[in-house]
Rosetta silent file (secondary structure, phi, psi, omega in degrees, C-alpha in Angstrom):
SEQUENCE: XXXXXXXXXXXXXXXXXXXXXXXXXXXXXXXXXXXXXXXXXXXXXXXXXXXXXXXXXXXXXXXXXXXXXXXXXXXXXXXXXXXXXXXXXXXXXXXXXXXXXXXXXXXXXXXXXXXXXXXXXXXXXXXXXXXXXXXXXXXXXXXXXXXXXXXXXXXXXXXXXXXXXXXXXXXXXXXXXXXXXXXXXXXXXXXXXXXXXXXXXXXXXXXXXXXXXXXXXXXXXXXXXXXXXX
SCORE:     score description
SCORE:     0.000 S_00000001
   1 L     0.000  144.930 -169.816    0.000    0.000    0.000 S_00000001
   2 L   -74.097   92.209 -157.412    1.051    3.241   -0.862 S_00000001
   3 L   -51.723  124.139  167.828    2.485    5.447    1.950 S_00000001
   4 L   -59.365  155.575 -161.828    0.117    8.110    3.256 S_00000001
   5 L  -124.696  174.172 -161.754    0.615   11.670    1.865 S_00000001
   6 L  -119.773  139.821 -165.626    0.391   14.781    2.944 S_00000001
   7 H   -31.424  -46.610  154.157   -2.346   17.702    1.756 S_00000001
   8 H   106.682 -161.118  175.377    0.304   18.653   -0.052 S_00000001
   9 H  -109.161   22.045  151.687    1.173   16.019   -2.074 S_00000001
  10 L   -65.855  -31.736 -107.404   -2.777   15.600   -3.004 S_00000001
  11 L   -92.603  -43.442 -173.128   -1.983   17.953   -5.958 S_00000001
  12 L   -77.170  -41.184 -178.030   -2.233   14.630   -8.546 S_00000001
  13 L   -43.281   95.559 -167.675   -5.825   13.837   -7.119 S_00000001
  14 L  -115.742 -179.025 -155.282   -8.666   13.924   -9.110 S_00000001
  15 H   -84.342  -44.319 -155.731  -12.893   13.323   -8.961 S_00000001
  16 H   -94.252   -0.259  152.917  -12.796   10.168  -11.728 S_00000001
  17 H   -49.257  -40.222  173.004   -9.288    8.686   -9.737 S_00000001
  18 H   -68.047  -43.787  171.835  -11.833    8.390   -6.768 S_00000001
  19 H  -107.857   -0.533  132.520  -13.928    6.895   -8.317 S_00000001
  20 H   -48.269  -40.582  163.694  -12.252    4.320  -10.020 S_00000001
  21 H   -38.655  -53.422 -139.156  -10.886    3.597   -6.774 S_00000001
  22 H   -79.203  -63.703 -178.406  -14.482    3.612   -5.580 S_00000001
  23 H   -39.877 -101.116  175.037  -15.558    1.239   -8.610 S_00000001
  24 H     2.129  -58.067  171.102  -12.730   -1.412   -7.794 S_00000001
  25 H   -58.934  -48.102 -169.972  -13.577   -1.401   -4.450 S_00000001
  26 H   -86.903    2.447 -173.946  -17.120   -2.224   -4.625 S_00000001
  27 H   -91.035  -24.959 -173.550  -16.765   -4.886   -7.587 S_00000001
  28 H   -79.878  -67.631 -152.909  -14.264   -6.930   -5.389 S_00000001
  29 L   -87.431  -12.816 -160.865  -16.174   -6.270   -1.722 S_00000001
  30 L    96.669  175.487 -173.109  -19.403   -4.708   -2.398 S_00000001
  31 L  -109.167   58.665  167.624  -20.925   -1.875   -1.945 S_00000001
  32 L   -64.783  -43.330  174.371  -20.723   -1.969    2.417 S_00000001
  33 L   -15.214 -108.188  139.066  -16.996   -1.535    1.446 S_00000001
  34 L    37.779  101.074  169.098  -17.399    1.978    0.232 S_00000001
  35 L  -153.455  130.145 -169.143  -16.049    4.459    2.743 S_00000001
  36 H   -68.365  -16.595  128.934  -14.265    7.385    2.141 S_00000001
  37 H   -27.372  -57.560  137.154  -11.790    5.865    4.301 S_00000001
  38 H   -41.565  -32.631 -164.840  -11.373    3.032    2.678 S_00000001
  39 H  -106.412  -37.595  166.721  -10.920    4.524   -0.898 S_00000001
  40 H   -40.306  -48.731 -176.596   -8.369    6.957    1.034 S_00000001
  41 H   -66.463  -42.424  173.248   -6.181    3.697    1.858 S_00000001
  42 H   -50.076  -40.631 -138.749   -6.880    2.558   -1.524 S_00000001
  43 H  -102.717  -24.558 -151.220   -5.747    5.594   -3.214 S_00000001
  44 L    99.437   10.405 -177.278   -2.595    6.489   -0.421 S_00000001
  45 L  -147.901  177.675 -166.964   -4.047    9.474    1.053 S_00000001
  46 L   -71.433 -168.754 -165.910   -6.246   10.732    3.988 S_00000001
  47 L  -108.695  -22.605 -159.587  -10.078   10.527    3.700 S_00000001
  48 L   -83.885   -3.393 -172.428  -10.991   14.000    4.466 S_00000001
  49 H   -77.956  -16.185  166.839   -8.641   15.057    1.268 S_00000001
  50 H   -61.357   -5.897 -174.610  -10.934   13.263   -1.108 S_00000001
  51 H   -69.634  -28.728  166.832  -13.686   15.843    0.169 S_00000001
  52 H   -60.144  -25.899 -177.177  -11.948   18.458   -2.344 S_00000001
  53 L  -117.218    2.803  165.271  -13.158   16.310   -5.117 S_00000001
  54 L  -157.997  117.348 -156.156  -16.113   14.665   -4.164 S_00000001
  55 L   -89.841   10.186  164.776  -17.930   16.655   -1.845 S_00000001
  56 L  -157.602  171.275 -178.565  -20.821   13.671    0.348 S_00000001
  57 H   -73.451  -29.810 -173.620  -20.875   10.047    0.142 S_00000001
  58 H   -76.819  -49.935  166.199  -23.993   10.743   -1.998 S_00000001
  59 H   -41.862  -36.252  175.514  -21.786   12.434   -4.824 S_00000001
  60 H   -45.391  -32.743 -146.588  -19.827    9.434   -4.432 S_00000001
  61 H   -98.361  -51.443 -165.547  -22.616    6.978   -4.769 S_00000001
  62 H   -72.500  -34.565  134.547  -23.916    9.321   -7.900 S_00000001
  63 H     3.285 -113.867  179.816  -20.321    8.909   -8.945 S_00000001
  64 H   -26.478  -67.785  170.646  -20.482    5.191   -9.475 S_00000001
  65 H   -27.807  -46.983 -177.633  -23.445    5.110  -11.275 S_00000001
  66 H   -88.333   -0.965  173.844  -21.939    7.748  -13.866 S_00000001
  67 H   -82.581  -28.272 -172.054  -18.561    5.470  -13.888 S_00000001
  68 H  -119.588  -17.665  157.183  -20.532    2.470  -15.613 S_00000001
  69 H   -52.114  -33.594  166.862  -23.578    4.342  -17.388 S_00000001
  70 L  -115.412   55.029  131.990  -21.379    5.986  -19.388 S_00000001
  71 L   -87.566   42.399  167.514  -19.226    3.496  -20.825 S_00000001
  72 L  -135.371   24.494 -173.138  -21.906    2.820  -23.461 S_00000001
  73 H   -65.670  -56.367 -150.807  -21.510    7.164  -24.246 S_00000001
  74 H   -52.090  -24.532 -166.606  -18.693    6.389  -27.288 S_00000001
  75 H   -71.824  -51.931  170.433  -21.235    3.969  -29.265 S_00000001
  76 H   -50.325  -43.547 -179.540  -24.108    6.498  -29.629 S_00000001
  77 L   -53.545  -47.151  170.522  -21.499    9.127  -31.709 S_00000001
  78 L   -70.458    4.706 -156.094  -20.896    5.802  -34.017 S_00000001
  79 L   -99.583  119.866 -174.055  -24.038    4.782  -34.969 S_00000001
  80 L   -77.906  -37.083  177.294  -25.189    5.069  -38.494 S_00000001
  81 L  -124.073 -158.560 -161.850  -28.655    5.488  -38.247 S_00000001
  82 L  -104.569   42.405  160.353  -30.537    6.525  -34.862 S_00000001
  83 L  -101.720  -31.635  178.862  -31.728    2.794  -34.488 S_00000001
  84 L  -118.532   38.218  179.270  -28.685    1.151  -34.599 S_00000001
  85 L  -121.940  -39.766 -169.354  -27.419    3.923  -32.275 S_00000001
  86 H   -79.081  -51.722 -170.512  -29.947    3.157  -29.447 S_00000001
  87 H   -64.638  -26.327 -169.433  -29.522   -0.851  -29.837 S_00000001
  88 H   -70.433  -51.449  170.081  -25.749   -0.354  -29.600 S_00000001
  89 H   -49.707  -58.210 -158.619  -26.653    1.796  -26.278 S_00000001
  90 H   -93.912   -9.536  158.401  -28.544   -0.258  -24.965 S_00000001
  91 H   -72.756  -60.278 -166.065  -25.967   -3.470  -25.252 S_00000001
  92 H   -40.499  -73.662  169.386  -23.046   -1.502  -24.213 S_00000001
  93 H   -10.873  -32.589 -175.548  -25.505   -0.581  -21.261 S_00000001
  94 H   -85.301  -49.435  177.754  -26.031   -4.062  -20.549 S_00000001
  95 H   -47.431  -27.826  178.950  -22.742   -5.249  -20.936 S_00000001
  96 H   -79.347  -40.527 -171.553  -21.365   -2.538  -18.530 S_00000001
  97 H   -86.924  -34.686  178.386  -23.980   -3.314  -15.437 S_00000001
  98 L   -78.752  -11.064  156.771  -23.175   -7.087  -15.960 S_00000001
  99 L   -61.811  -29.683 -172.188  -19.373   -6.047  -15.470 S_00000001
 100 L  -123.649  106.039  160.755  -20.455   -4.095  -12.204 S_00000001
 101 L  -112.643  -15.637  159.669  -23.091   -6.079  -10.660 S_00000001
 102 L   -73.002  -11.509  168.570  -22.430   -4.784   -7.092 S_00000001
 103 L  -107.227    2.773 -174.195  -23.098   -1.170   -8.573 S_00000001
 104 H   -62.728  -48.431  175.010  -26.745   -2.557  -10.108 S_00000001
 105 H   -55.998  -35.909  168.275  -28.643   -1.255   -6.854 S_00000001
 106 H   -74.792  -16.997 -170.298  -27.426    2.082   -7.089 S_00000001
 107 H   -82.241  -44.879  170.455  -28.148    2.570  -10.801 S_00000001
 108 H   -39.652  -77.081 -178.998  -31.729    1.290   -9.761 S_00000001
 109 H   -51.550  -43.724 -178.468  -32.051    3.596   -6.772 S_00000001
 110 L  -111.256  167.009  175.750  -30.430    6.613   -7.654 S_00000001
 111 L   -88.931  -48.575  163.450  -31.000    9.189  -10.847 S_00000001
 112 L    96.185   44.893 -168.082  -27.498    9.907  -10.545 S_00000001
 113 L  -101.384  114.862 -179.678  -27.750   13.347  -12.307 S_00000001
 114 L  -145.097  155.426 -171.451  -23.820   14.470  -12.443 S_00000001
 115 L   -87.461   24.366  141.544  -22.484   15.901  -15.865 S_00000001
 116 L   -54.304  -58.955  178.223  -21.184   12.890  -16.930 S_00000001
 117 L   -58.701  -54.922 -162.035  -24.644   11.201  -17.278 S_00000001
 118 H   -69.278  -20.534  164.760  -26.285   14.473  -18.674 S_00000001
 119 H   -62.878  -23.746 -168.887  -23.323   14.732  -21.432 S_00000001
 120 H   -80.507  -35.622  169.846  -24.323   11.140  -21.919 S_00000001
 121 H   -56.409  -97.388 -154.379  -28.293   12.379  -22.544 S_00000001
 122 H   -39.104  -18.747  172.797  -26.933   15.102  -24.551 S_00000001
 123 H   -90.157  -19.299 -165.805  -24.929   13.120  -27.215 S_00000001
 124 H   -95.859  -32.047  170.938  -27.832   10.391  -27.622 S_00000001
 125 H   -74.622  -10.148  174.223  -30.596   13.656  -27.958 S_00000001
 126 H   -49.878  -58.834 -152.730  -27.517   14.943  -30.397 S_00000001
 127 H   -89.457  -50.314 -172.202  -27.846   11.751  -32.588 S_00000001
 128 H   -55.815  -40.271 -144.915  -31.882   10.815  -32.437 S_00000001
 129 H   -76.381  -29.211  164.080  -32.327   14.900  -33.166 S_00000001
 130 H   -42.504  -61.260  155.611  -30.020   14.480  -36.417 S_00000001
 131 L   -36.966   25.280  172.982  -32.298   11.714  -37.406 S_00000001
 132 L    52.978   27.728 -155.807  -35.172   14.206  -37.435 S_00000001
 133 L  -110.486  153.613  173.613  -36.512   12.779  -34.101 S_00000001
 134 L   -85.986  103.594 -161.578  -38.069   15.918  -31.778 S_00000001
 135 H   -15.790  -58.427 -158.563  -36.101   16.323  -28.905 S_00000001
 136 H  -103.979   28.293  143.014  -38.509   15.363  -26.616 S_00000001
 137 H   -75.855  -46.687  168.486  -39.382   12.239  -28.133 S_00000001
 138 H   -45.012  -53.860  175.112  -36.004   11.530  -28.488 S_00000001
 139 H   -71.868  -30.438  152.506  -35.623   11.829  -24.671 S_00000001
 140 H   -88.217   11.838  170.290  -38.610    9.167  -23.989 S_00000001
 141 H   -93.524  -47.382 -174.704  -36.988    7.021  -26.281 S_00000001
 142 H   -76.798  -32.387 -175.013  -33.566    7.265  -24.224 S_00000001
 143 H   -72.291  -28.384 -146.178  -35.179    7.049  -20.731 S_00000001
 144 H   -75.764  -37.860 -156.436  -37.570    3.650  -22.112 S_00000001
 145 H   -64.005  -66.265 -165.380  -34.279    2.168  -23.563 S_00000001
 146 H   -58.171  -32.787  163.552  -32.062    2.825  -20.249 S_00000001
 147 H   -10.239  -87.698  177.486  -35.495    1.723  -18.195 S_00000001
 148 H   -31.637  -72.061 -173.102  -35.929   -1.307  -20.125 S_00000001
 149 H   -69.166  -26.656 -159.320  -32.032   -2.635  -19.511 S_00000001
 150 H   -70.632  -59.206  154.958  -31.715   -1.445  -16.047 S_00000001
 151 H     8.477  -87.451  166.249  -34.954   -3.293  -15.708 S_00000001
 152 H   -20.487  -58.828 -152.428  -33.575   -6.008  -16.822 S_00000001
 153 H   -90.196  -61.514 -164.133  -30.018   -6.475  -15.250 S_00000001
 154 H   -60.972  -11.392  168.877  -32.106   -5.917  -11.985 S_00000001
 155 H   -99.874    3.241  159.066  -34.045   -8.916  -12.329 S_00000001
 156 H  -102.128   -6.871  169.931  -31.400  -11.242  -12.966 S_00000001
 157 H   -65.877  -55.989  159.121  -29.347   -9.579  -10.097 S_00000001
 158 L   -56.228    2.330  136.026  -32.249  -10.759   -8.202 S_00000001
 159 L   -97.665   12.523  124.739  -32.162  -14.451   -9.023 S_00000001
 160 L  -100.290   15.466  175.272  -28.605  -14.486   -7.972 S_00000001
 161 H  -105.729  -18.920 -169.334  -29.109  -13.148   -4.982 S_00000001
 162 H  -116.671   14.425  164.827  -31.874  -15.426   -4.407 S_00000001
 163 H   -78.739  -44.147  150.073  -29.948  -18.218   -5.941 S_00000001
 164 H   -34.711  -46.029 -166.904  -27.424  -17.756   -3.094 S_00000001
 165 H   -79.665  -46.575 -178.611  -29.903  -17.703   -0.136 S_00000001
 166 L   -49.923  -14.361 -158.608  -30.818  -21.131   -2.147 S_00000001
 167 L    60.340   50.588  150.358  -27.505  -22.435   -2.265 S_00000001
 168 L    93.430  -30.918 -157.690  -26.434  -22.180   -5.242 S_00000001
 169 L   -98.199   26.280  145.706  -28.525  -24.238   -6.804 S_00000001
 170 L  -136.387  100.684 -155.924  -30.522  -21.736   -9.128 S_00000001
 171 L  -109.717   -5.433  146.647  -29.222  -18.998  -10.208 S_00000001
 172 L   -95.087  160.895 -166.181  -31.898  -17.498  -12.577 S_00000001
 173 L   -74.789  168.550 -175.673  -34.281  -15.322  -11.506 S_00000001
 174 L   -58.194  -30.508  174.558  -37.571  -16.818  -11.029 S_00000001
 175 L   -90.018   10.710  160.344  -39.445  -14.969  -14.027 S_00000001
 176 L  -120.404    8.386 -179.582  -36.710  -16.191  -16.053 S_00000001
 177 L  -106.952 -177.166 -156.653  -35.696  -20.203  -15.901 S_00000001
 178 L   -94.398  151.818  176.863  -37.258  -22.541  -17.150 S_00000001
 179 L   -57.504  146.708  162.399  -40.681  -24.336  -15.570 S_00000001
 180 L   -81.268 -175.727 -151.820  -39.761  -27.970  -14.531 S_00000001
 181 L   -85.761  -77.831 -162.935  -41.997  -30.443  -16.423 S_00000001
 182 L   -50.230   13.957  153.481  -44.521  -31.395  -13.002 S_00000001
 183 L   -96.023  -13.759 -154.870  -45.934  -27.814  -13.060 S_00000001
 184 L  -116.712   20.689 -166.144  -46.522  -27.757  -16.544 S_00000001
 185 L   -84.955  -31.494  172.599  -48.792  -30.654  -16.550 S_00000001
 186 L  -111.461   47.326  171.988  -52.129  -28.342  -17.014 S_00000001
 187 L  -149.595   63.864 -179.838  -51.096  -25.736  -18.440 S_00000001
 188 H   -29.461  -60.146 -167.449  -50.194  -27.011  -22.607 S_00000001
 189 H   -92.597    7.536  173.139  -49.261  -24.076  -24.390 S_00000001
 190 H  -106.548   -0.211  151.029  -47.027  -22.547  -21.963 S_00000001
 191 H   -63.790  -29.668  179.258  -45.310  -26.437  -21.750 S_00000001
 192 H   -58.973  -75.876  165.258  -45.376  -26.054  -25.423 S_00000001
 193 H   -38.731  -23.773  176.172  -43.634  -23.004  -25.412 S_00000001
 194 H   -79.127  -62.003 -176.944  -41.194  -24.082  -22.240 S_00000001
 195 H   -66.505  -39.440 -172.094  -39.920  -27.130  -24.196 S_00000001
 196 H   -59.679  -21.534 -150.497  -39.652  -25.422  -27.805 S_00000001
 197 H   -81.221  -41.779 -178.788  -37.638  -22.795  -25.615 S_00000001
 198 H   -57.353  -49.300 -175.404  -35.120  -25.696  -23.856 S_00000001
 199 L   -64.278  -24.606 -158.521  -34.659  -27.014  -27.619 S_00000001
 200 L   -86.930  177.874 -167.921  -33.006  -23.879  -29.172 S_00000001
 201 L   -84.486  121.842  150.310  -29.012  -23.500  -28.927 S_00000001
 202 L   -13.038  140.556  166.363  -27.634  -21.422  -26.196 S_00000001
 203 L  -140.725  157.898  171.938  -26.580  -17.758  -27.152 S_00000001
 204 L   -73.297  -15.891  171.880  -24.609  -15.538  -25.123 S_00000001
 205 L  -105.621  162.250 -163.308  -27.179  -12.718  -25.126 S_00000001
 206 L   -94.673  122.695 -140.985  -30.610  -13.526  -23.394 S_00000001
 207 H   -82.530  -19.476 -151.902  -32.772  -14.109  -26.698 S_00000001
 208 H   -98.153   -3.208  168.814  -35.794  -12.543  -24.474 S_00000001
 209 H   -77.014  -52.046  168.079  -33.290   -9.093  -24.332 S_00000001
 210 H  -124.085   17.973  115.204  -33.233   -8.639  -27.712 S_00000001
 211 H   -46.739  -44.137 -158.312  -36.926   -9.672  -28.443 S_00000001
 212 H   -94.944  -25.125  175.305  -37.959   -7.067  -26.288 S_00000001
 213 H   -41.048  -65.766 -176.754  -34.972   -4.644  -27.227 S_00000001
 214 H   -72.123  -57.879  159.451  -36.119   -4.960  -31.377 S_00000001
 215 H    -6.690  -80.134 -139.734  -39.710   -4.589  -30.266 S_00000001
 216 H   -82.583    4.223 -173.240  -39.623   -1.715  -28.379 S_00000001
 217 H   -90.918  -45.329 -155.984  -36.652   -0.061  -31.710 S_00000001
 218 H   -62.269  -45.992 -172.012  -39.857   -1.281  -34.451 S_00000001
 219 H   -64.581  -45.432  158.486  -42.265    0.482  -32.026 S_00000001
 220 H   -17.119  -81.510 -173.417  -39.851    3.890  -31.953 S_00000001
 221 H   -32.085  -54.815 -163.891  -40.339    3.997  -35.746 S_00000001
 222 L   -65.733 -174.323 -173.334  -44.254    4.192  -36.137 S_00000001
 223 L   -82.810  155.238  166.514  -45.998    7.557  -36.054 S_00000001
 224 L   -80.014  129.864 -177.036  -46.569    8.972  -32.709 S_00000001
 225 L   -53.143 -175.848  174.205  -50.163    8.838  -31.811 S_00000001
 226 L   -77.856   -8.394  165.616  -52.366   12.401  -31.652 S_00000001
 227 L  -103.786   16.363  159.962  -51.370   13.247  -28.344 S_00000001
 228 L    81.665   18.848 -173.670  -47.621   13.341  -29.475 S_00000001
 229 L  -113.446  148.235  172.182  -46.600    9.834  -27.417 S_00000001
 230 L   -53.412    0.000    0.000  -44.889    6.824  -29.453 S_00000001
């Protein structure tokens, strides 16, 4: 560990060092971890000097949230049209919270508004508005998308947390694994559908993620009803 320093020698110390620190810390221990103490030891320096750059535990916390929401920012800029700007968004999005799964409750819990996230809003209302989209359609298209995965990632976080208290020995969440057969004896077409489901080949993306994902891009597309909603 890195010999404590003195205010200083703080001079190199910046808001996103802290909170990489901060990330790291809570992906190995969780986030109980998470003390400005703690990310002081981490970093080599006292706790109250991180207070120049992150001023409550709640910036901190709002922090985190803006360390893994926007690594799915650069992908929206790249996007050719503004369909295959949002589906890129909302994998990178996924792909980022299942890298951090110990930061999934705060992305749930908090809005997190720091000007990381709102630069991240502002390049994705950039790109739908090029696309002729109205701003604030554009902006209920970007909250349903980040909804929708956050949505997601929280309900498989929750069937491994309740795969644990189980011991281990289910680890999807309950509205997502498959029925066993002796429940499914009166009920045909969702046994139909259960077995046809069992038959198809593994994929590395959750096939019911990007059914609902292309859905909810086709529904984007159509006219907006007369009261100006999608």
């Amino acid at each position: 560990m890195s010999p404590k320093r003195t205010r200083g020698q703080n001079a190199g110390l910046t808001r996103q060092a802290i909170l990489r620190a901060a990330l790291a810390l809570a992906d190995r221990e969780g986030l109980k971890a998470l003390s400005m103490r703690r990310i002081g030891q981490e970093l080599g320096v006292e706790a109250m000097s991180l207070y120049q750059h992150v001023d409550s535990k709640d910036a901190l916390l709002d922090g985190l949230v803006e360390q893994v929401v926007t690594q799915a920012a650069p992908l929206l800029a790249e996007a050719a049209s503004w369909q295959e700007a949002l589906r890129e968004y909302a994998h990178a999005l996924l792909r980022a919270l299942l890298a951090h799964p110990n930061v999934v409750p705060l992305v749930v819990s908090r809005p997190a508004i720091t000007p990381g996230n709102l630069r991240l809003m502002e390049e994705g209302l950039r790109v739908l508005r090029a696309a002729g989209l109205p701003p604030e359609r554009a902006l209920d298209m970007l909250y349903a998308v980040t909804g929708f995965v956050v949505g997601h990632v929280a309900v498989l976080a929750a069937g491994e947390v309740a795969g644990e208290v189980a011991g281990g020995a289910e680890r999807a969440a309950p509205a997502m694994r498959d029925i066993p057969e002796p429940d499914l004896v009166e009920t045909p077409l969702l046994a139909e559908a259960t077995r046809a489901r069992r038959a198809r080949p593994s994929s590395g993306t959750d096939r019911r993620f990007v059914f609902a994902l292309e859905a909810m891009l086709r529904g984007f597309g159509g006219e907006p009803s007369e009261n100006g909603d999608p």
